[in-house]
GROMACS .gro file of C-alpha atoms in nm:
model
  282
    1UNK     CA    1   2.911   7.101  -9.467
    2UNK     CA    2   2.609   6.937  -9.614
    3UNK     CA    3   2.460   6.645  -9.420
    4UNK     CA    4   2.314   6.357  -9.612
    5UNK     CA    5   1.987   6.224  -9.475
    6UNK     CA    6   1.962   5.846  -9.460
    7UNK     CA    7   1.633   5.683  -9.550
    8UNK     CA    8   1.481   5.482  -9.261
    9UNK     CA    9   1.496   5.167  -9.474
   10UNK     CA   10   1.868   5.218  -9.520
   11UNK     CA   11   1.917   5.257  -9.145
   12UNK     CA   12   1.733   4.930  -9.082
   13UNK     CA   13   1.943   4.758  -9.347
   14UNK     CA   14   2.260   4.889  -9.189
   15UNK     CA   15   2.149   4.762  -8.848
   16UNK     CA   16   2.081   4.419  -8.995
   17UNK     CA   17   2.421   4.416  -9.162
   18UNK     CA   18   2.585   4.513  -8.834
   19UNK     CA   19   2.420   4.219  -8.653
   20UNK     CA   20   2.506   3.984  -8.934
   21UNK     CA   21   2.871   4.095  -8.922
   22UNK     CA   22   2.898   4.018  -8.550
   23UNK     CA   23   3.171   3.756  -8.505
   24UNK     CA   24   3.021   3.410  -8.466
   25UNK     CA   25   3.251   3.348  -8.170
   26UNK     CA   26   3.083   3.631  -7.975
   27UNK     CA   27   2.738   3.494  -8.060
   28UNK     CA   28   2.851   3.148  -7.955
   29UNK     CA   29   2.977   3.276  -7.621
   30UNK     CA   30   2.644   3.439  -7.551
   31UNK     CA   31   2.453   3.124  -7.638
   32UNK     CA   32   2.682   2.905  -7.428
   33UNK     CA   33   2.658   3.143  -7.130
   34UNK     CA   34   2.278   3.132  -7.143
   35UNK     CA   35   2.286   2.754  -7.190
   36UNK     CA   36   2.509   2.708  -6.886
   37UNK     CA   37   2.290   2.927  -6.664
   38UNK     CA   38   1.981   2.736  -6.769
   39UNK     CA   39   2.146   2.404  -6.692
   40UNK     CA   40   2.262   2.521  -6.350
   41UNK     CA   41   1.911   2.639  -6.269
   42UNK     CA   42   1.766   2.311  -6.395
   43UNK     CA   43   2.010   2.105  -6.189
   44UNK     CA   44   1.925   2.303  -5.876
   45UNK     CA   45   1.555   2.268  -5.937
   46UNK     CA   46   1.583   1.893  -5.990
   47UNK     CA   47   1.789   1.857  -5.674
   48UNK     CA   48   1.510   1.989  -5.454
   49UNK     CA   49   1.205   1.906  -5.665
   50UNK     CA   50   1.127   1.585  -5.479
   51UNK     CA   51   1.143   1.755  -5.141
   52UNK     CA   52   0.916   2.044  -5.236
   53UNK     CA   53   0.640   1.838  -5.395
   54UNK     CA   54   0.302   1.848  -5.217
   55UNK     CA   55   0.082   1.544  -5.273
   56UNK     CA   56  -0.297   1.596  -5.294
   57UNK     CA   57  -0.476   1.455  -4.989
   58UNK     CA   58  -0.804   1.291  -5.090
   59UNK     CA   59  -1.127   1.259  -4.893
   60UNK     CA   60  -1.361   0.961  -4.893
   61UNK     CA   61  -1.625   0.788  -4.683
   62UNK     CA   62  -1.393   0.762  -4.379
   63UNK     CA   63  -1.296   1.044  -4.145
   64UNK     CA   64  -1.067   1.271  -4.346
   65UNK     CA   65  -0.722   1.384  -4.240
   66UNK     CA   66  -0.850   1.743  -4.228
   67UNK     CA   67  -1.127   1.640  -3.989
   68UNK     CA   68  -0.876   1.454  -3.771
   69UNK     CA   69  -0.664   1.767  -3.737
   70UNK     CA   70  -0.972   1.980  -3.669
   71UNK     CA   71  -1.087   1.733  -3.404
   72UNK     CA   72  -0.764   1.760  -3.202
   73UNK     CA   73  -0.778   2.141  -3.212
   74UNK     CA   74  -0.941   2.265  -2.891
   75UNK     CA   75  -1.132   2.530  -3.085
   76UNK     CA   76  -1.243   2.271  -3.343
   77UNK     CA   77  -1.081   2.452  -3.636
   78UNK     CA   78  -0.715   2.367  -3.695
   79UNK     CA   79  -0.506   2.633  -3.869
   80UNK     CA   80  -0.361   2.362  -4.095
   81UNK     CA   81  -0.493   2.300  -4.444
   82UNK     CA   82  -0.388   1.945  -4.533
   83UNK     CA   83  -0.310   2.034  -4.895
   84UNK     CA   84  -0.164   2.384  -4.863
   85UNK     CA   85   0.042   2.346  -4.543
   86UNK     CA   86   0.247   2.033  -4.599
   87UNK     CA   87   0.591   2.059  -4.443
   88UNK     CA   88   0.905   1.996  -4.651
   89UNK     CA   89   1.167   1.849  -4.648
   90UNK     CA   90   1.026   1.557  -4.451
   91UNK     CA   91   1.232   1.254  -4.550
   92UNK     CA   92   1.501   1.254  -4.282
   93UNK     CA   93   1.522   1.373  -3.922
   94UNK     CA   94   1.743   1.413  -3.616
   95UNK     CA   95   1.658   1.429  -3.248
   96UNK     CA   96   1.717   1.774  -3.096
   97UNK     CA   97   1.954   1.863  -2.814
   98UNK     CA   98   1.741   1.713  -2.537
   99UNK     CA   99   1.853   1.373  -2.664
  100UNK     CA  100   1.504   1.228  -2.683
  101UNK     CA  101   1.190   1.259  -2.894
  102UNK     CA  102   0.845   1.187  -2.753
  103UNK     CA  103   0.579   1.059  -2.993
  104UNK     CA  104   0.215   0.960  -2.962
  105UNK     CA  105  -0.039   0.794  -3.190
  106UNK     CA  106  -0.327   1.028  -3.275
  107UNK     CA  107  -0.542   0.781  -3.466
  108UNK     CA  108  -0.525   0.477  -3.694
  109UNK     CA  109  -0.805   0.429  -3.947
  110UNK     CA  110  -0.733   0.127  -4.162
  111UNK     CA  111  -0.830  -0.235  -4.202
  112UNK     CA  112  -0.463  -0.310  -4.139
  113UNK     CA  113  -0.457  -0.149  -3.794
  114UNK     CA  114  -0.388  -0.478  -3.616
  115UNK     CA  115  -0.090  -0.558  -3.836
  116UNK     CA  116   0.065  -0.222  -3.930
  117UNK     CA  117   0.383  -0.132  -3.744
  118UNK     CA  118   0.566   0.200  -3.743
  119UNK     CA  119   0.929   0.272  -3.666
  120UNK     CA  120   1.249   0.447  -3.768
  121UNK     CA  121   1.516   0.342  -4.015
  122UNK     CA  122   1.883   0.423  -4.059
  123UNK     CA  123   1.923   0.692  -4.327
  124UNK     CA  124   2.232   0.504  -4.449
  125UNK     CA  125   2.052   0.168  -4.471
  126UNK     CA  126   1.674   0.140  -4.491
  127UNK     CA  127   1.694  -0.226  -4.391
  128UNK     CA  128   1.837  -0.128  -4.050
  129UNK     CA  129   1.514  -0.055  -3.863
  130UNK     CA  130   1.373  -0.023  -3.512
  131UNK     CA  131   1.001  -0.068  -3.442
  132UNK     CA  132   0.829   0.200  -3.231
  133UNK     CA  133   0.465   0.090  -3.249
  134UNK     CA  134   0.323  -0.258  -3.302
  135UNK     CA  135  -0.015  -0.359  -3.440
  136UNK     CA  136  -0.147  -0.378  -3.083
  137UNK     CA  137  -0.078  -0.008  -3.018
  138UNK     CA  138  -0.371   0.228  -3.059
  139UNK     CA  139  -0.474   0.592  -3.012
  140UNK     CA  140  -0.283   0.746  -2.723
  141UNK     CA  141   0.005   0.495  -2.728
  142UNK     CA  142   0.332   0.673  -2.653
  143UNK     CA  143   0.700   0.617  -2.723
  144UNK     CA  144   1.030   0.791  -2.649
  145UNK     CA  145   1.324   0.753  -2.887
  146UNK     CA  146   1.680   0.871  -2.858
  147UNK     CA  147   2.038   0.790  -2.955
  148UNK     CA  148   2.346   0.715  -2.745
  149UNK     CA  149   2.682   0.874  -2.815
  150UNK     CA  150   2.766   0.566  -3.022
  151UNK     CA  151   2.441   0.601  -3.224
  152UNK     CA  152   2.260   0.313  -3.057
  153UNK     CA  153   1.883   0.356  -3.075
  154UNK     CA  154   1.731   0.399  -2.728
  155UNK     CA  155   1.362   0.341  -2.659
  156UNK     CA  156   1.214   0.479  -2.339
  157UNK     CA  157   1.445   0.614  -2.071
  158UNK     CA  158   1.695   0.330  -2.069
  159UNK     CA  159   1.576   0.080  -2.328
  160UNK     CA  160   1.892  -0.015  -2.516
  161UNK     CA  161   1.785  -0.181  -2.840
  162UNK     CA  162   2.124  -0.316  -2.945
  163UNK     CA  163   2.065  -0.160  -3.288
  164UNK     CA  164   2.319   0.095  -3.407
  165UNK     CA  165   2.269   0.342  -3.688
  166UNK     CA  166   2.553   0.479  -3.900
  167UNK     CA  167   2.459   0.822  -3.766
  168UNK     CA  168   2.177   0.970  -3.564
  169UNK     CA  169   2.008   1.061  -3.894
  170UNK     CA  170   1.687   0.863  -3.944
  171UNK     CA  171   1.361   0.840  -4.133
  172UNK     CA  172   1.024   0.690  -4.045
  173UNK     CA  173   0.871   0.379  -4.201
  174UNK     CA  174   0.529   0.209  -4.198
  175UNK     CA  175   0.536  -0.170  -4.235
  176UNK     CA  176   0.206  -0.295  -4.381
  177UNK     CA  177   0.066  -0.607  -4.552
  178UNK     CA  178   0.109  -0.408  -4.876
  179UNK     CA  179   0.481  -0.353  -4.819
  180UNK     CA  180   0.716  -0.128  -4.626
  181UNK     CA  181   0.675   0.243  -4.697
  182UNK     CA  182   0.935   0.505  -4.612
  183UNK     CA  183   0.925   0.877  -4.535
  184UNK     CA  184   1.181   0.914  -4.816
  185UNK     CA  185   0.983   0.881  -5.144
  186UNK     CA  186   1.295   0.768  -5.330
  187UNK     CA  187   1.290   0.443  -5.132
  188UNK     CA  188   0.929   0.364  -5.227
  189UNK     CA  189   0.823   0.189  -5.544
  190UNK     CA  190   0.778   0.443  -5.820
  191UNK     CA  191   0.902   0.721  -5.591
  192UNK     CA  192   0.560   0.743  -5.427
  193UNK     CA  193   0.509   0.981  -5.137
  194UNK     CA  194   0.353   0.776  -4.858
  195UNK     CA  195   0.342   1.033  -4.580
  196UNK     CA  196   0.254   1.399  -4.533
  197UNK     CA  197   0.384   1.615  -4.250
  198UNK     CA  198   0.258   1.929  -4.075
  199UNK     CA  199   0.447   2.160  -3.839
  200UNK     CA  200   0.301   2.336  -3.535
  201UNK     CA  201   0.285   2.716  -3.523
  202UNK     CA  202   0.335   2.782  -3.148
  203UNK     CA  203  -0.025   2.906  -3.129
  204UNK     CA  204  -0.278   2.632  -3.202
  205UNK     CA  205  -0.392   2.451  -2.886
  206UNK     CA  206  -0.445   2.078  -2.938
  207UNK     CA  207  -0.543   1.778  -2.728
  208UNK     CA  208  -0.458   1.418  -2.815
  209UNK     CA  209  -0.636   1.123  -2.657
  210UNK     CA  210  -0.631   1.153  -2.275
  211UNK     CA  211  -0.327   1.386  -2.266
  212UNK     CA  212  -0.377   1.738  -2.136
  213UNK     CA  213  -0.418   2.012  -2.394
  214UNK     CA  214  -0.125   2.229  -2.494
  215UNK     CA  215   0.017   2.454  -2.763
  216UNK     CA  216   0.124   2.275  -3.081
  217UNK     CA  217   0.487   2.386  -3.087
  218UNK     CA  218   0.702   2.453  -3.392
  219UNK     CA  219   0.927   2.161  -3.294
  220UNK     CA  220   0.630   1.922  -3.309
  221UNK     CA  221   0.522   1.751  -3.631
  222UNK     CA  222   0.214   1.550  -3.721
  223UNK     CA  223   0.264   1.268  -3.972
  224UNK     CA  224  -0.018   1.122  -4.180
  225UNK     CA  225   0.049   0.791  -4.360
  226UNK     CA  226  -0.106   0.614  -4.657
  227UNK     CA  227  -0.098   0.231  -4.647
  228UNK     CA  228  -0.315   0.168  -4.954
  229UNK     CA  229  -0.419   0.342  -5.273
  230UNK     CA  230  -0.691   0.595  -5.178
  231UNK     CA  231  -0.442   0.871  -5.091
  232UNK     CA  232  -0.630   0.993  -4.783
  233UNK     CA  233  -0.319   0.977  -4.560
  234UNK     CA  234  -0.515   0.905  -4.241
  235UNK     CA  235  -0.433   0.536  -4.210
  236UNK     CA  236  -0.178   0.602  -3.936
  237UNK     CA  237  -0.147   0.949  -3.782
  238UNK     CA  238   0.099   1.036  -3.506
  239UNK     CA  239   0.278   1.335  -3.357
  240UNK     CA  240   0.649   1.358  -3.274
  241UNK     CA  241   0.834   1.636  -3.092
  242UNK     CA  242   1.193   1.749  -3.041
  243UNK     CA  243   1.301   1.649  -3.390
  244UNK     CA  244   1.459   1.853  -3.667
  245UNK     CA  245   1.418   1.798  -4.040
  246UNK     CA  246   1.744   1.750  -4.229
  247UNK     CA  247   1.759   1.827  -4.602
  248UNK     CA  248   1.938   1.525  -4.748
  249UNK     CA  249   1.895   1.480  -5.126
  250UNK     CA  250   1.770   1.134  -5.213
  251UNK     CA  251   1.952   0.913  -5.467
  252UNK     CA  252   1.702   0.987  -5.745
  253UNK     CA  253   1.738   1.362  -5.690
  254UNK     CA  254   2.118   1.340  -5.685
  255UNK     CA  255   2.112   1.144  -6.013
  256UNK     CA  256   1.905   1.415  -6.182
  257UNK     CA  257   2.131   1.689  -6.048
  258UNK     CA  258   2.446   1.507  -6.162
  259UNK     CA  259   2.289   1.459  -6.504
  260UNK     CA  260   2.235   1.835  -6.529
  261UNK     CA  261   2.588   1.907  -6.415
  262UNK     CA  262   2.716   1.655  -6.670
  263UNK     CA  263   2.541   1.847  -6.946
  264UNK     CA  264   2.715   2.163  -6.825
  265UNK     CA  265   3.048   1.980  -6.855
  266UNK     CA  266   2.966   1.875  -7.211
  267UNK     CA  267   2.885   2.235  -7.298
  268UNK     CA  268   3.214   2.361  -7.153
  269UNK     CA  269   3.415   2.100  -7.348
  270UNK     CA  270   3.230   2.190  -7.668
  271UNK     CA  271   3.304   2.561  -7.620
  272UNK     CA  272   3.675   2.493  -7.566
  273UNK     CA  273   3.682   2.282  -7.882
  274UNK     CA  274   3.540   2.569  -8.086
  275UNK     CA  275   3.806   2.803  -7.949
  276UNK     CA  276   4.085   2.577  -8.073
  277UNK     CA  277   3.918   2.483  -8.403
  278UNK     CA  278   3.750   2.781  -8.584
  279UNK     CA  279   3.570   2.540  -8.818
  280UNK     CA  280   3.357   2.426  -8.518
  281UNK     CA  281   3.226   2.776  -8.437
  282UNK     CA  282   2.850   2.810  -8.405
   0.00000   0.00000   0.00000
């Protein structure tokens, strides 16, 4: 039997005709599948975008946050890089199994030092707050916080505050003449990040104020706060131990995620409509 050779141009034309003859429904399914996957990925990214963002820490004429961390390191060279090693998520926290969290002020470098106060707020209501440090507290001031079984905030060993949180989930706040700033960016004007956090590595030896030196444990976190506009995050620096970060999406992040999921729903409805009405096929 004789075989007829097909010119390369003819083969390409046939391939194009085959693609063109593919049912539009199949093409539509492929497009919708890709669209849905992209939306799911986008929704997931938006959900955690706020928590993963690292804010640039600036330096100026005052002692920088990096220098502060280096100064408390016994060897004079802290393993932490203030820009590269920011801990996340850092909006909300819980006290660990010991039932209490010890904290201590490392330093406060701000013109507002006599008026700034720092405390914790109820994750369910940012207006429900308990002050930990007043304007009179300075470097080396210490505090112990805990929660009773009924979620009453306890200060010290037996200091009942009479303030109850909805849960033992809390965030930190800094009350300043410029306003109240929260560890959860979504609660700040413009979604600004007002604090940066760093986690110990169970190796670095540090010494704070007149306390004895010791290993900076992985359950200990240093917080640096910004009370103005220069973004140096050394206006109020403290360390807290025996706390655990809890990943709770903030309202703004949930809104973005729900928006993405809503788009997925619109796509699904549109695909079903095309199935029932061929005139709507892509």
